[in-house]
Tab-separated table of C-alpha atoms in Angstrom:
chain	number	residue	atom	x	y	z
A	1	ALA	CA	163.581	229.582	92.495
A	2	GLN	CA	164.949	227.460	94.411
A	3	SER	CA	166.374	223.654	94.720
A	4	VAL	CA	167.288	220.640	97.493
A	5	THR	CA	169.730	217.903	96.815
A	6	GLN	CA	169.477	215.801	99.696
A	7	LEU	CA	172.805	213.577	99.097
A	8	ASP	CA	171.689	210.600	101.069
A	9	SER	CA	168.348	208.797	100.487
A	10	GLN	CA	168.776	205.863	102.571
A	11	VAL	CA	171.051	206.017	105.860
A	12	PRO	CA	171.540	202.582	107.993
A	13	VAL	CA	172.515	203.266	111.368
A	14	PHE	CA	173.456	201.637	114.981
A	15	GLU	CA	171.218	203.053	118.070
A	16	GLU	CA	173.390	205.029	119.733
A	17	ALA	CA	175.553	205.886	117.213
A	18	PRO	CA	175.721	209.435	115.485
A	19	VAL	CA	174.096	210.525	112.283
A	20	GLU	CA	174.766	213.062	109.957
A	21	LEU	CA	172.110	213.843	107.052
A	22	ARG	CA	173.566	216.170	104.402
A	23	CYS	CA	171.455	218.919	102.408
A	24	ASN	CA	172.596	221.063	99.887
A	25	TYR	CA	170.363	224.044	98.568
A	26	SER	CA	170.271	226.336	95.322
A	27	SER	CA	168.900	229.629	95.210
A	28	SER	CA	169.210	233.120	93.311
A	29	VAL	CA	167.773	234.653	96.633
A	30	SER	CA	168.505	234.487	100.575
A	31	VAL	CA	166.570	231.832	102.172
A	32	TYR	CA	165.096	230.233	105.525
A	33	LEU	CA	166.041	226.668	105.981
A	34	PHE	CA	164.081	223.862	107.590
A	35	TRP	CA	164.126	220.306	108.785
A	36	TYR	CA	160.932	218.353	108.762
A	37	VAL	CA	160.626	214.500	110.106
A	38	GLN	CA	157.831	212.507	108.921
A	39	TYR	CA	157.470	209.248	110.949
A	40	PRO	CA	155.664	206.071	109.211
A	41	ASN	CA	152.249	207.017	108.129
A	42	GLN	CA	152.238	210.645	110.113
A	43	GLY	CA	152.364	214.074	108.561
A	44	LEU	CA	155.539	216.155	108.821
A	45	GLN	CA	156.751	217.759	112.157
A	46	LEU	CA	158.987	220.673	112.212
A	47	LEU	CA	162.452	219.409	113.872
A	48	LEU	CA	164.145	222.996	113.629
A	49	LYS	CA	164.442	226.181	111.265
A	50	TYR	CA	167.427	228.909	110.504
A	51	LEU	CA	166.234	232.364	109.716
A	52	SER	CA	168.599	234.290	111.025
A	53	GLY	CA	171.486	234.602	113.309
A	54	SER	CA	173.839	231.982	114.962
A	55	THR	CA	174.376	229.332	112.235
A	56	LEU	CA	173.868	226.652	114.453
A	57	VAL	CA	170.626	225.456	115.169
A	58	LYS	CA	169.328	223.396	117.918
A	59	GLY	CA	165.848	221.585	117.356
A	60	ILE	CA	163.794	219.203	119.035
A	61	ASN	CA	164.876	215.451	120.311
A	62	GLY	CA	168.339	215.943	120.123
A	63	PHE	CA	168.802	217.068	116.805
A	64	GLU	CA	170.699	220.342	115.416
A	65	ALA	CA	171.819	221.692	112.341
A	66	GLU	CA	174.472	224.056	110.724
A	67	PHE	CA	174.022	226.396	107.963
A	68	ASN	CA	177.124	226.909	105.355
A	69	LYS	CA	176.286	229.799	103.204
A	70	SER	CA	179.570	229.865	101.434
A	71	GLN	CA	179.020	225.711	100.808
A	72	THR	CA	175.049	226.721	100.563
A	73	SER	CA	174.538	223.331	103.006
A	74	PHE	CA	172.610	223.010	105.876
A	75	HIS	CA	173.228	219.402	107.416
A	76	LEU	CA	171.480	217.800	110.565
A	77	ARG	CA	173.157	215.920	113.147
A	78	LYS	CA	172.721	213.873	116.163
A	79	PRO	CA	175.266	212.367	118.060
A	80	SER	CA	173.543	209.430	119.708
A	81	VAL	CA	170.544	208.119	117.911
A	82	HIS	CA	167.476	205.903	119.240
A	83	ILE	CA	164.930	203.190	117.350
A	84	SER	CA	162.203	205.493	117.924
A	85	ASP	CA	164.335	208.221	115.272
A	86	THR	CA	163.834	206.004	112.722
A	87	ALA	CA	161.868	208.112	110.244
A	88	GLU	CA	161.871	210.285	106.848
A	89	TYR	CA	163.768	213.498	106.890
A	90	PHE	CA	162.747	215.993	104.524
A	91	CYS	CA	165.180	219.305	104.202
A	92	ALA	CA	162.971	222.350	102.428
A	93	VAL	CA	164.337	226.019	102.014
A	94	ARG	CA	161.662	229.268	101.235
A	95	GLY	CA	162.764	232.680	100.121
A	96	THR	CA	163.125	235.445	102.744
A	97	ARG	CA	160.767	237.989	101.154
A	98	SER	CA	157.610	238.733	102.616
A	99	ASN	CA	155.599	237.035	99.586
A	100	ASP	CA	157.628	234.030	99.802
A	101	TYR	CA	155.557	231.019	100.817
A	102	LYS	CA	156.082	228.049	98.915
A	103	LEU	CA	158.817	225.272	100.580
A	104	SER	CA	160.791	223.410	98.359
A	105	PHE	CA	161.688	220.345	99.804
A	106	GLY	CA	164.564	217.730	98.938
A	107	ALA	CA	163.617	213.780	97.929
A	108	GLY	CA	164.147	212.748	101.619
A	109	THR	CA	166.375	210.726	103.699
A	110	THR	CA	164.990	207.713	105.199
A	111	VAL	CA	167.099	206.700	108.448
A	112	THR	CA	166.756	203.276	109.784
A	113	VAL	CA	168.047	202.898	113.747
A	114	ARG	CA	169.037	199.405	114.362
A	115	ALA	CA	169.625	197.728	117.666
B	1	ASN	CA	143.835	223.751	119.904
B	2	ALA	CA	143.640	220.685	117.362
B	3	GLY	CA	146.347	220.509	114.761
B	4	VAL	CA	145.616	220.302	111.338
B	5	MET	CA	142.801	217.999	110.191
B	6	GLN	CA	142.915	216.133	106.890
B	7	ASN	CA	140.342	213.671	106.006
B	8	PRO	CA	140.289	210.824	105.120
B	9	ARG	CA	143.640	209.509	106.193
B	10	HIS	CA	143.530	206.541	103.297
B	11	LEU	CA	141.050	207.034	99.750
B	12	VAL	CA	140.459	204.302	97.069
B	13	ARG	CA	139.129	205.322	94.009
B	14	ARG	CA	138.639	203.364	90.654
B	15	ARG	CA	140.185	205.008	87.859
B	16	GLY	CA	137.574	207.539	86.531
B	17	GLN	CA	136.311	208.385	89.679
B	18	GLU	CA	136.226	211.422	91.715
B	19	ALA	CA	138.495	211.991	94.954
B	20	ARG	CA	137.584	214.832	97.809
B	21	LEU	CA	140.184	215.683	100.224
B	22	ARG	CA	139.565	217.731	102.972
B	23	CYS	CA	141.705	219.902	105.228
B	24	SER	CA	140.550	221.720	108.262
B	25	PRO	CA	143.781	224.280	109.358
B	26	MET	CA	144.557	225.279	112.984
B	27	LYS	CA	142.201	227.868	114.658
B	28	GLY	CA	143.331	230.894	113.680
B	29	HIS	CA	145.493	230.324	110.421
B	30	SER	CA	143.692	231.453	107.181
B	31	HIS	CA	146.368	230.387	105.021
B	32	VAL	CA	146.120	226.853	103.663
B	33	TYR	CA	148.721	225.311	101.267
B	34	TRP	CA	148.524	221.950	99.419
B	35	TYR	CA	151.140	219.635	98.737
B	36	ARG	CA	151.744	216.331	96.831
B	37	GLN	CA	154.204	213.378	97.507
B	38	LEU	CA	154.723	210.863	95.191
B	39	PRO	CA	156.594	207.935	95.529
B	40	GLU	CA	160.207	208.242	96.352
B	41	GLU	CA	160.143	211.929	95.882
B	42	GLY	CA	159.454	215.016	98.178
B	43	LEU	CA	156.568	216.985	98.701
B	44	LYS	CA	155.796	219.454	96.012
B	45	PHE	CA	153.874	222.480	96.177
B	46	MET	CA	150.559	222.634	94.242
B	47	VAL	CA	148.228	225.774	95.765
B	48	TYR	CA	147.937	228.182	98.186
B	49	LEU	CA	144.648	229.642	99.216
B	50	GLN	CA	142.977	231.834	101.693
B	51	LYS	CA	139.301	232.513	102.626
B	52	GLU	CA	137.758	232.417	99.004
B	53	ASN	CA	140.638	233.111	97.488
B	54	ILE	CA	142.908	231.019	95.472
B	55	ILE	CA	146.228	232.614	95.857
B	56	ASP	CA	148.832	230.841	93.624
B	57	GLU	CA	147.836	227.260	91.939
B	58	SER	CA	151.047	227.614	89.989
B	59	GLY	CA	151.540	223.603	91.013
B	60	MET	CA	148.500	222.419	90.221
B	61	PRO	CA	147.932	220.190	86.952
B	62	LYS	CA	146.224	222.350	84.583
B	63	GLU	CA	143.156	219.495	84.118
B	64	ARG	CA	140.825	217.350	86.615
B	65	PHE	CA	142.413	219.399	89.724
B	66	SER	CA	140.347	222.363	91.903
B	67	ALA	CA	140.635	223.772	94.836
B	68	GLU	CA	138.568	225.628	97.308
B	69	PHE	CA	138.324	227.390	100.723
B	70	PRO	CA	134.860	228.574	101.306
B	71	LYS	CA	133.926	230.927	103.907
B	72	GLU	CA	132.709	228.477	106.205
B	73	GLY	CA	134.191	224.904	106.288
B	74	PRO	CA	137.234	222.957	105.552
B	75	SER	CA	139.629	223.354	102.664
B	76	ILE	CA	138.589	220.911	99.613
B	77	LEU	CA	141.513	219.347	97.055
B	78	ARG	CA	139.219	217.718	94.516
B	79	ILE	CA	140.551	215.567	91.708
B	80	GLN	CA	138.075	214.759	88.884
B	81	GLN	CA	138.364	211.345	86.679
B	82	VAL	CA	141.262	210.171	88.832
B	83	VAL	CA	143.961	208.327	87.036
B	84	ARG	CA	146.786	205.829	88.605
B	85	GLY	CA	149.254	208.328	88.141
B	86	ASP	CA	147.297	210.444	90.906
B	87	SER	CA	148.028	207.723	93.526
B	88	ALA	CA	150.045	209.610	96.114
B	89	ALA	CA	149.870	211.266	99.453
B	90	TYR	CA	148.439	214.792	99.578
B	91	PHE	CA	149.361	217.004	102.431
B	92	CYS	CA	147.895	220.200	103.632
B	93	ALA	CA	149.565	222.576	105.805
B	94	SER	CA	148.297	225.992	107.259
B	95	SER	CA	149.737	229.112	108.719
B	96	PRO	CA	148.540	232.586	110.465
B	97	SER	CA	150.223	234.588	107.908
B	98	ALA	CA	152.499	234.425	104.830
B	99	GLY	CA	156.232	234.294	104.158
B	100	GLY	CA	159.469	235.125	105.899
B	101	GLY	CA	159.999	232.838	108.925
B	102	THR	CA	156.361	232.052	109.543
B	103	GLU	CA	155.929	228.177	110.510
B	104	ALA	CA	153.338	225.933	108.227
B	105	PHE	CA	151.701	223.099	110.059
B	106	PHE	CA	151.315	219.994	108.241
B	107	GLY	CA	148.475	217.475	108.539
B	108	GLN	CA	149.044	213.742	108.690
B	109	GLY	CA	147.996	213.514	105.066
B	110	THR	CA	145.584	211.847	102.707
B	111	ARG	CA	147.052	208.730	100.961
B	112	LEU	CA	144.979	208.212	97.739
B	113	THR	CA	145.464	205.092	95.509
B	114	VAL	CA	143.372	204.851	92.538
B	115	VAL	CA	142.740	201.195	91.521
């Protein structure tokens, strides 16, 4: 079984400032890692995912995340946010075995970008 | 290729009524997952279905909840005799296969309000 902790429930940030959303996970098996974004009253959209290889993963809309196995973390960053980045962000994990299909989600981080 | 389609987007039911939530997966996707998002929480896995088969319903409440994915037509999540605690957003996701690094695509969700 896996669990995900998102350390910040709310992150206010000014436009054009950098933002970092923290995610730690716990798992007894190796995992794949995902970040999803949920805009108001919308479904979840995949921002980026880590499957293997380079620990720095680049996603859509200028986001990137770094997988740190020793720290069991997968923090999401963006160097300069826009008003349109206001949304809720979810970190999720899933086991790497072929029969692993359940995503385990964190509680979410609400990012509010102000002008 | 249309995305995962869920309807209705919003559903209001009185206590004791039945709620039926529909999900049409993306074309070519035969794997469907239902997740529930309670207020202030992340998404929690409910059930995984393939055509005409329930593969894993470990996240479903034991009573009042059922799901199906018939040979023809959408997947249905059915909640009988709804209670206030059933108020939540219900998300459906689909994928072409299960497990591994396969991405699950999410619908926009059905927001159920029980009054």
